[in-house]
Amino acid sequence: MKTLTTILTLLILIGCSNHKSETSSTENRTELIPEPEQDTQEALDEPQVDQNTNKNEKCNCKGIVDWEQDVKVPVYNKPNGQLIDTVSHDIEGEDFLTFNLFDSEEDYFKVEIRRAISGQAKSGWIKKDDYLGTYASNYSDSDTLFLYSNPDKSSAPTDTITKYYTELYQILDCKSNWVKVRMEKGNKEYQGWMEPGMQCPSPYTTCN
């Protein structure tokens, strides 16, 4: 009888010991799993910003780099920022630079720029200069070019041009699909906002 009692006592002690060991092991494993840091968790919870959104873009215009000037155009990641690329015409191949214009700050344009025929588009900011512009499309005597005081046809004209000039109109600013331009001819300077239908941002052909 004593032997049976001793065996039962040993079995009970072994069972309690195993249970305690498993509990301790589980607690240790739990302690090894770190809680996520608060900043990391907040970052995971924040919505990701779409870098390709165009909601805040000011302009939707096109322009060209003067094909008669063999220039190298630096492209920056932001106004007064880091240089990310430099683009230029292929003069011999007659593959000239054109650009889509999305925004304008004091000295810079936000653009997507490429060679018209074969170039890969580069996005960034380029510094405003006299080689960035568009042509006018008032080809006939009946096509009067009005340059307006504001990007609105109801605003007062600053200049009325009844003759077609082949010179490039330098782009100074943009808003929606209007461009503010300047062009000098002889001793006369023309400046104002050019409506979309009078812009011809092509280095190759006229725009009808």
mmCIF file of C-alpha atoms in Angstrom:
data_model
loop_
_atom_site.group_PDB
_atom_site.id
_atom_site.type_symbol
_atom_site.label_atom_id
_atom_site.label_comp_id
_atom_site.label_asym_id
_atom_site.label_seq_id
_atom_site.Cartn_x
_atom_site.Cartn_y
_atom_site.Cartn_z
ATOM 1 C CA MET A 1 0.000 0.000 0.000
ATOM 2 C CA LYS A 2 2.851 2.360 0.865
ATOM 3 C CA THR A 3 4.433 1.586 -2.500
ATOM 4 C CA LEU A 4 1.222 2.512 -4.378
ATOM 5 C CA THR A 5 0.895 5.747 -2.391
ATOM 6 C CA THR A 6 4.502 6.641 -3.136
ATOM 7 C CA ILE A 7 4.020 6.045 -6.882
ATOM 8 C CA LEU A 8 0.877 8.242 -6.995
ATOM 9 C CA THR A 9 2.676 11.013 -5.116
ATOM 10 C CA LEU A 10 5.576 10.931 -7.587
ATOM 11 C CA LEU A 11 3.201 11.079 -10.582
ATOM 12 C CA ILE A 12 1.414 14.121 -9.127
ATOM 13 C CA LEU A 13 4.711 15.908 -8.473
ATOM 14 C CA ILE A 14 5.975 15.199 -12.027
ATOM 15 C CA GLY A 15 2.710 16.497 -13.559
ATOM 16 C CA CYS A 16 2.852 19.727 -11.570
ATOM 17 C CA SER A 17 6.489 20.234 -12.511
ATOM 18 C CA ASN A 18 5.768 19.814 -16.264
ATOM 19 C CA HIS A 19 2.821 22.238 -16.122
ATOM 20 C CA LYS A 20 4.925 24.844 -14.354
ATOM 21 C CA SER A 21 7.721 24.413 -16.913
ATOM 22 C CA GLU A 22 5.308 24.841 -19.863
ATOM 23 C CA THR A 23 3.761 27.949 -18.267
ATOM 24 C CA SER A 24 7.190 29.466 -17.667
ATOM 25 C CA SER A 25 8.252 28.695 -21.258
ATOM 26 C CA THR A 26 5.108 30.331 -22.657
ATOM 27 C CA GLU A 27 5.684 33.429 -20.545
ATOM 28 C CA ASN A 28 9.284 33.622 -21.751
ATOM 29 C CA ARG A 29 8.211 33.368 -25.401
ATOM 30 C CA THR A 30 5.669 36.150 -24.851
ATOM 31 C CA GLU A 31 8.352 38.368 -23.357
ATOM 32 C CA LEU A 32 10.582 37.830 -26.421
ATOM 33 C CA ILE A 33 7.961 39.298 -28.833
ATOM 34 C CA PRO A 34 8.490 43.096 -28.759
ATOM 35 C CA GLU A 35 5.596 45.512 -28.936
ATOM 36 C CA PRO A 36 5.675 47.682 -32.098
ATOM 37 C CA GLU A 37 7.114 51.114 -31.480
ATOM 38 C CA GLN A 38 4.493 53.864 -31.458
ATOM 39 C CA ASP A 39 6.068 55.837 -34.320
ATOM 40 C CA THR A 40 6.268 52.716 -36.488
ATOM 41 C CA GLN A 41 2.653 51.834 -35.824
ATOM 42 C CA GLU A 42 1.509 55.382 -36.590
ATOM 43 C CA ALA A 43 3.457 55.330 -39.870
ATOM 44 C CA LEU A 44 1.748 52.092 -40.862
ATOM 45 C CA ASP A 45 -1.654 53.566 -40.059
ATOM 46 C CA GLU A 46 -1.101 56.789 -42.059
ATOM 47 C CA PRO A 47 -2.459 56.858 -45.656
ATOM 48 C CA GLN A 48 0.242 56.822 -48.329
ATOM 49 C CA VAL A 49 0.436 59.933 -50.492
ATOM 50 C CA ASP A 50 0.095 59.359 -54.245
ATOM 51 C CA GLN A 51 3.249 60.905 -55.692
ATOM 52 C CA ASN A 52 1.718 61.039 -59.190
ATOM 53 C CA THR A 53 -1.272 63.171 -58.269
ATOM 54 C CA ASN A 54 -1.840 66.251 -60.414
ATOM 55 C CA LYS A 55 -4.545 67.828 -58.255
ATOM 56 C CA ASN A 56 -2.396 70.791 -57.217
ATOM 57 C CA GLU A 57 -0.919 71.537 -60.612
ATOM 58 C CA LYS A 58 -1.433 75.100 -61.760
ATOM 59 C CA CYS A 59 -0.994 74.714 -65.520
ATOM 60 C CA ASN A 60 -1.757 72.454 -68.437
ATOM 61 C CA CYS A 61 0.263 73.939 -71.294
ATOM 62 C CA LYS A 62 2.950 72.995 -73.779
ATOM 63 C CA GLY A 63 6.100 74.737 -74.912
ATOM 64 C CA ILE A 64 9.331 74.252 -76.791
ATOM 65 C CA VAL A 65 12.995 74.951 -76.257
ATOM 66 C CA ASP A 66 14.150 77.328 -79.000
ATOM 67 C CA TRP A 67 15.468 74.972 -81.684
ATOM 68 C CA GLU A 68 17.806 77.691 -82.971
ATOM 69 C CA GLN A 69 19.731 77.704 -79.692
ATOM 70 C CA ASP A 70 22.048 74.787 -78.931
ATOM 71 C CA VAL A 71 21.495 74.833 -75.174
ATOM 72 C CA LYS A 72 21.806 72.331 -72.344
ATOM 73 C CA VAL A 73 18.808 72.497 -70.015
ATOM 74 C CA PRO A 74 19.420 71.480 -66.372
ATOM 75 C CA VAL A 75 16.552 69.620 -64.666
ATOM 76 C CA TYR A 76 16.239 69.894 -60.868
ATOM 77 C CA ASN A 77 14.243 67.936 -58.292
ATOM 78 C CA LYS A 78 12.723 71.185 -56.951
ATOM 79 C CA PRO A 79 13.254 74.958 -57.301
ATOM 80 C CA ASN A 80 16.832 75.724 -56.206
ATOM 81 C CA GLY A 81 17.202 71.989 -55.599
ATOM 82 C CA GLN A 82 19.556 69.232 -56.705
ATOM 83 C CA LEU A 83 20.455 68.631 -60.343
ATOM 84 C CA ILE A 84 18.923 65.348 -61.534
ATOM 85 C CA ASP A 85 19.621 65.524 -65.281
ATOM 86 C CA THR A 86 20.629 67.712 -68.214
ATOM 87 C CA VAL A 87 18.839 67.540 -71.576
ATOM 88 C CA SER A 88 19.623 69.019 -74.987
ATOM 89 C CA HIS A 89 18.553 69.036 -78.640
ATOM 90 C CA ASP A 90 19.839 66.563 -81.180
ATOM 91 C CA ILE A 91 20.595 69.294 -83.702
ATOM 92 C CA GLU A 92 21.915 67.014 -86.457
ATOM 93 C CA GLY A 93 18.959 64.659 -86.123
ATOM 94 C CA GLU A 94 16.511 67.594 -85.920
ATOM 95 C CA ASP A 95 15.117 66.086 -82.728
ATOM 96 C CA PHE A 96 14.227 69.116 -80.635
ATOM 97 C CA LEU A 97 13.167 69.559 -77.019
ATOM 98 C CA THR A 98 9.508 70.083 -76.151
ATOM 99 C CA PHE A 99 7.838 70.140 -72.749
ATOM 100 C CA ASN A 100 4.547 69.884 -70.899
ATOM 101 C CA LEU A 101 4.163 72.683 -68.377
ATOM 102 C CA PHE A 102 2.491 71.937 -65.031
ATOM 103 C CA ASP A 103 3.454 74.676 -62.585
ATOM 104 C CA SER A 104 5.251 77.986 -62.300
ATOM 105 C CA GLU A 105 7.145 79.590 -59.454
ATOM 106 C CA GLU A 106 9.156 82.792 -59.412
ATOM 107 C CA ASP A 107 12.185 81.511 -61.346
ATOM 108 C CA TYR A 108 11.239 77.925 -62.248
ATOM 109 C CA PHE A 109 8.784 75.858 -64.268
ATOM 110 C CA LYS A 110 7.665 72.354 -63.328
ATOM 111 C CA VAL A 111 7.797 70.331 -66.541
ATOM 112 C CA GLU A 112 7.999 67.018 -68.286
ATOM 113 C CA ILE A 113 10.629 67.565 -70.973
ATOM 114 C CA ARG A 114 11.823 65.345 -73.818
ATOM 115 C CA ARG A 115 13.116 65.277 -77.367
ATOM 116 C CA ALA A 116 10.082 65.380 -79.635
ATOM 117 C CA ILE A 117 10.986 62.307 -81.706
ATOM 118 C CA SER A 118 13.027 59.891 -79.645
ATOM 119 C CA GLY A 119 13.586 61.295 -76.201
ATOM 120 C CA GLN A 120 12.651 59.751 -72.874
ATOM 121 C CA ALA A 121 10.613 62.124 -70.702
ATOM 122 C CA LYS A 122 12.348 63.756 -67.735
ATOM 123 C CA SER A 123 10.225 65.266 -64.973
ATOM 124 C CA GLY A 124 11.412 68.068 -62.721
ATOM 125 C CA TRP A 125 11.951 71.816 -62.489
ATOM 126 C CA ILE A 126 13.775 73.920 -65.070
ATOM 127 C CA LYS A 127 14.892 77.510 -64.682
ATOM 128 C CA LYS A 128 12.975 80.148 -66.646
ATOM 129 C CA ASP A 129 14.922 81.495 -69.609
ATOM 130 C CA ASP A 130 14.404 83.227 -72.940
ATOM 131 C CA TYR A 131 14.756 79.954 -74.886
ATOM 132 C CA LEU A 132 11.538 78.519 -73.360
ATOM 133 C CA GLY A 133 8.527 79.567 -75.387
ATOM 134 C CA THR A 134 5.843 79.034 -77.985
ATOM 135 C CA TYR A 135 4.984 80.400 -81.417
ATOM 136 C CA ALA A 136 1.812 82.306 -82.258
ATOM 137 C CA SER A 137 -0.686 81.010 -84.815
ATOM 138 C CA ASN A 138 -2.152 84.254 -86.230
ATOM 139 C CA TYR A 139 -0.997 83.332 -89.736
ATOM 140 C CA SER A 140 -3.454 85.326 -91.857
ATOM 141 C CA ASP A 141 -4.310 89.020 -91.875
ATOM 142 C CA SER A 142 -7.729 88.201 -90.470
ATOM 143 C CA ASP A 143 -6.207 86.463 -87.420
ATOM 144 C CA THR A 144 -5.562 89.171 -84.856
ATOM 145 C CA LEU A 145 -3.499 88.118 -81.865
ATOM 146 C CA PHE A 146 -4.622 89.668 -78.603
ATOM 147 C CA LEU A 147 -2.383 89.506 -75.564
ATOM 148 C CA TYR A 148 -4.539 89.973 -72.481
ATOM 149 C CA SER A 149 -3.902 91.571 -69.095
ATOM 150 C CA ASN A 150 -5.185 88.406 -67.365
ATOM 151 C CA PRO A 151 -5.682 84.771 -68.440
ATOM 152 C CA ASP A 152 -9.264 85.557 -69.400
ATOM 153 C CA LYS A 153 -10.682 86.739 -72.732
ATOM 154 C CA SER A 154 -12.935 89.189 -70.911
ATOM 155 C CA SER A 155 -9.902 91.077 -69.575
ATOM 156 C CA ALA A 156 -8.479 94.097 -71.377
ATOM 157 C CA PRO A 157 -5.837 93.427 -74.065
ATOM 158 C CA THR A 158 -2.353 94.717 -73.332
ATOM 159 C CA ASP A 159 -1.286 94.326 -76.979
ATOM 160 C CA THR A 160 -3.026 93.793 -80.305
ATOM 161 C CA ILE A 161 -0.876 92.159 -82.989
ATOM 162 C CA THR A 162 -2.236 92.161 -86.535
ATOM 163 C CA LYS A 163 0.892 90.833 -88.222
ATOM 164 C CA TYR A 164 2.335 87.331 -88.019
ATOM 165 C CA TYR A 165 5.838 87.192 -86.533
ATOM 166 C CA THR A 166 8.045 84.129 -86.789
ATOM 167 C CA GLU A 167 9.848 84.939 -83.541
ATOM 168 C CA LEU A 168 9.467 82.728 -80.484
ATOM 169 C CA TYR A 169 7.320 84.180 -77.705
ATOM 170 C CA GLN A 170 9.107 83.584 -74.405
ATOM 171 C CA ILE A 171 6.902 81.961 -71.746
ATOM 172 C CA LEU A 172 7.009 83.912 -68.483
ATOM 173 C CA ASP A 173 4.183 82.275 -66.536
ATOM 174 C CA CYS A 174 1.212 79.950 -66.914
ATOM 175 C CA LYS A 175 -2.263 79.395 -65.554
ATOM 176 C CA SER A 176 -4.566 76.601 -66.655
ATOM 177 C CA ASN A 177 -3.973 76.398 -70.436
ATOM 178 C CA TRP A 178 -2.947 80.056 -70.842
ATOM 179 C CA VAL A 179 0.654 81.282 -71.042
ATOM 180 C CA LYS A 180 2.010 84.712 -70.251
ATOM 181 C CA VAL A 181 4.486 85.638 -72.981
ATOM 182 C CA ARG A 182 6.938 88.292 -74.079
ATOM 183 C CA MET A 183 8.361 88.971 -77.524
ATOM 184 C CA GLU A 184 10.574 91.782 -78.801
ATOM 185 C CA LYS A 185 10.466 92.980 -82.387
ATOM 186 C CA GLY A 186 12.661 95.914 -83.265
ATOM 187 C CA ASN A 187 12.158 98.542 -80.571
ATOM 188 C CA LYS A 188 8.766 97.173 -79.577
ATOM 189 C CA GLU A 189 8.091 94.716 -76.753
ATOM 190 C CA TYR A 190 4.846 92.738 -76.663
ATOM 191 C CA GLN A 191 3.731 91.165 -73.410
ATOM 192 C CA GLY A 192 0.556 89.604 -72.031
ATOM 193 C CA TRP A 193 -1.481 86.417 -71.692
ATOM 194 C CA MET A 194 -1.892 84.294 -74.836
ATOM 195 C CA GLU A 195 -5.049 82.232 -75.163
ATOM 196 C CA PRO A 196 -4.790 78.470 -75.883
ATOM 197 C CA GLY A 197 -6.089 78.684 -79.453
ATOM 198 C CA MET A 198 -3.305 81.062 -80.474
ATOM 199 C CA GLN A 199 -0.427 78.959 -79.129
ATOM 200 C CA CYS A 200 1.687 76.804 -81.439
ATOM 201 C CA PRO A 201 4.293 74.905 -79.382
ATOM 202 C CA SER A 202 5.793 73.010 -82.326
ATOM 203 C CA PRO A 203 9.337 73.299 -83.692
ATOM 204 C CA TYR A 204 8.314 71.601 -86.961
ATOM 205 C CA THR A 205 4.954 72.741 -88.338
ATOM 206 C CA THR A 206 2.333 75.440 -88.157
ATOM 207 C CA CYS A 207 -0.755 74.849 -86.008
ATOM 208 C CA ASN A 208 -4.159 75.152 -87.671
#
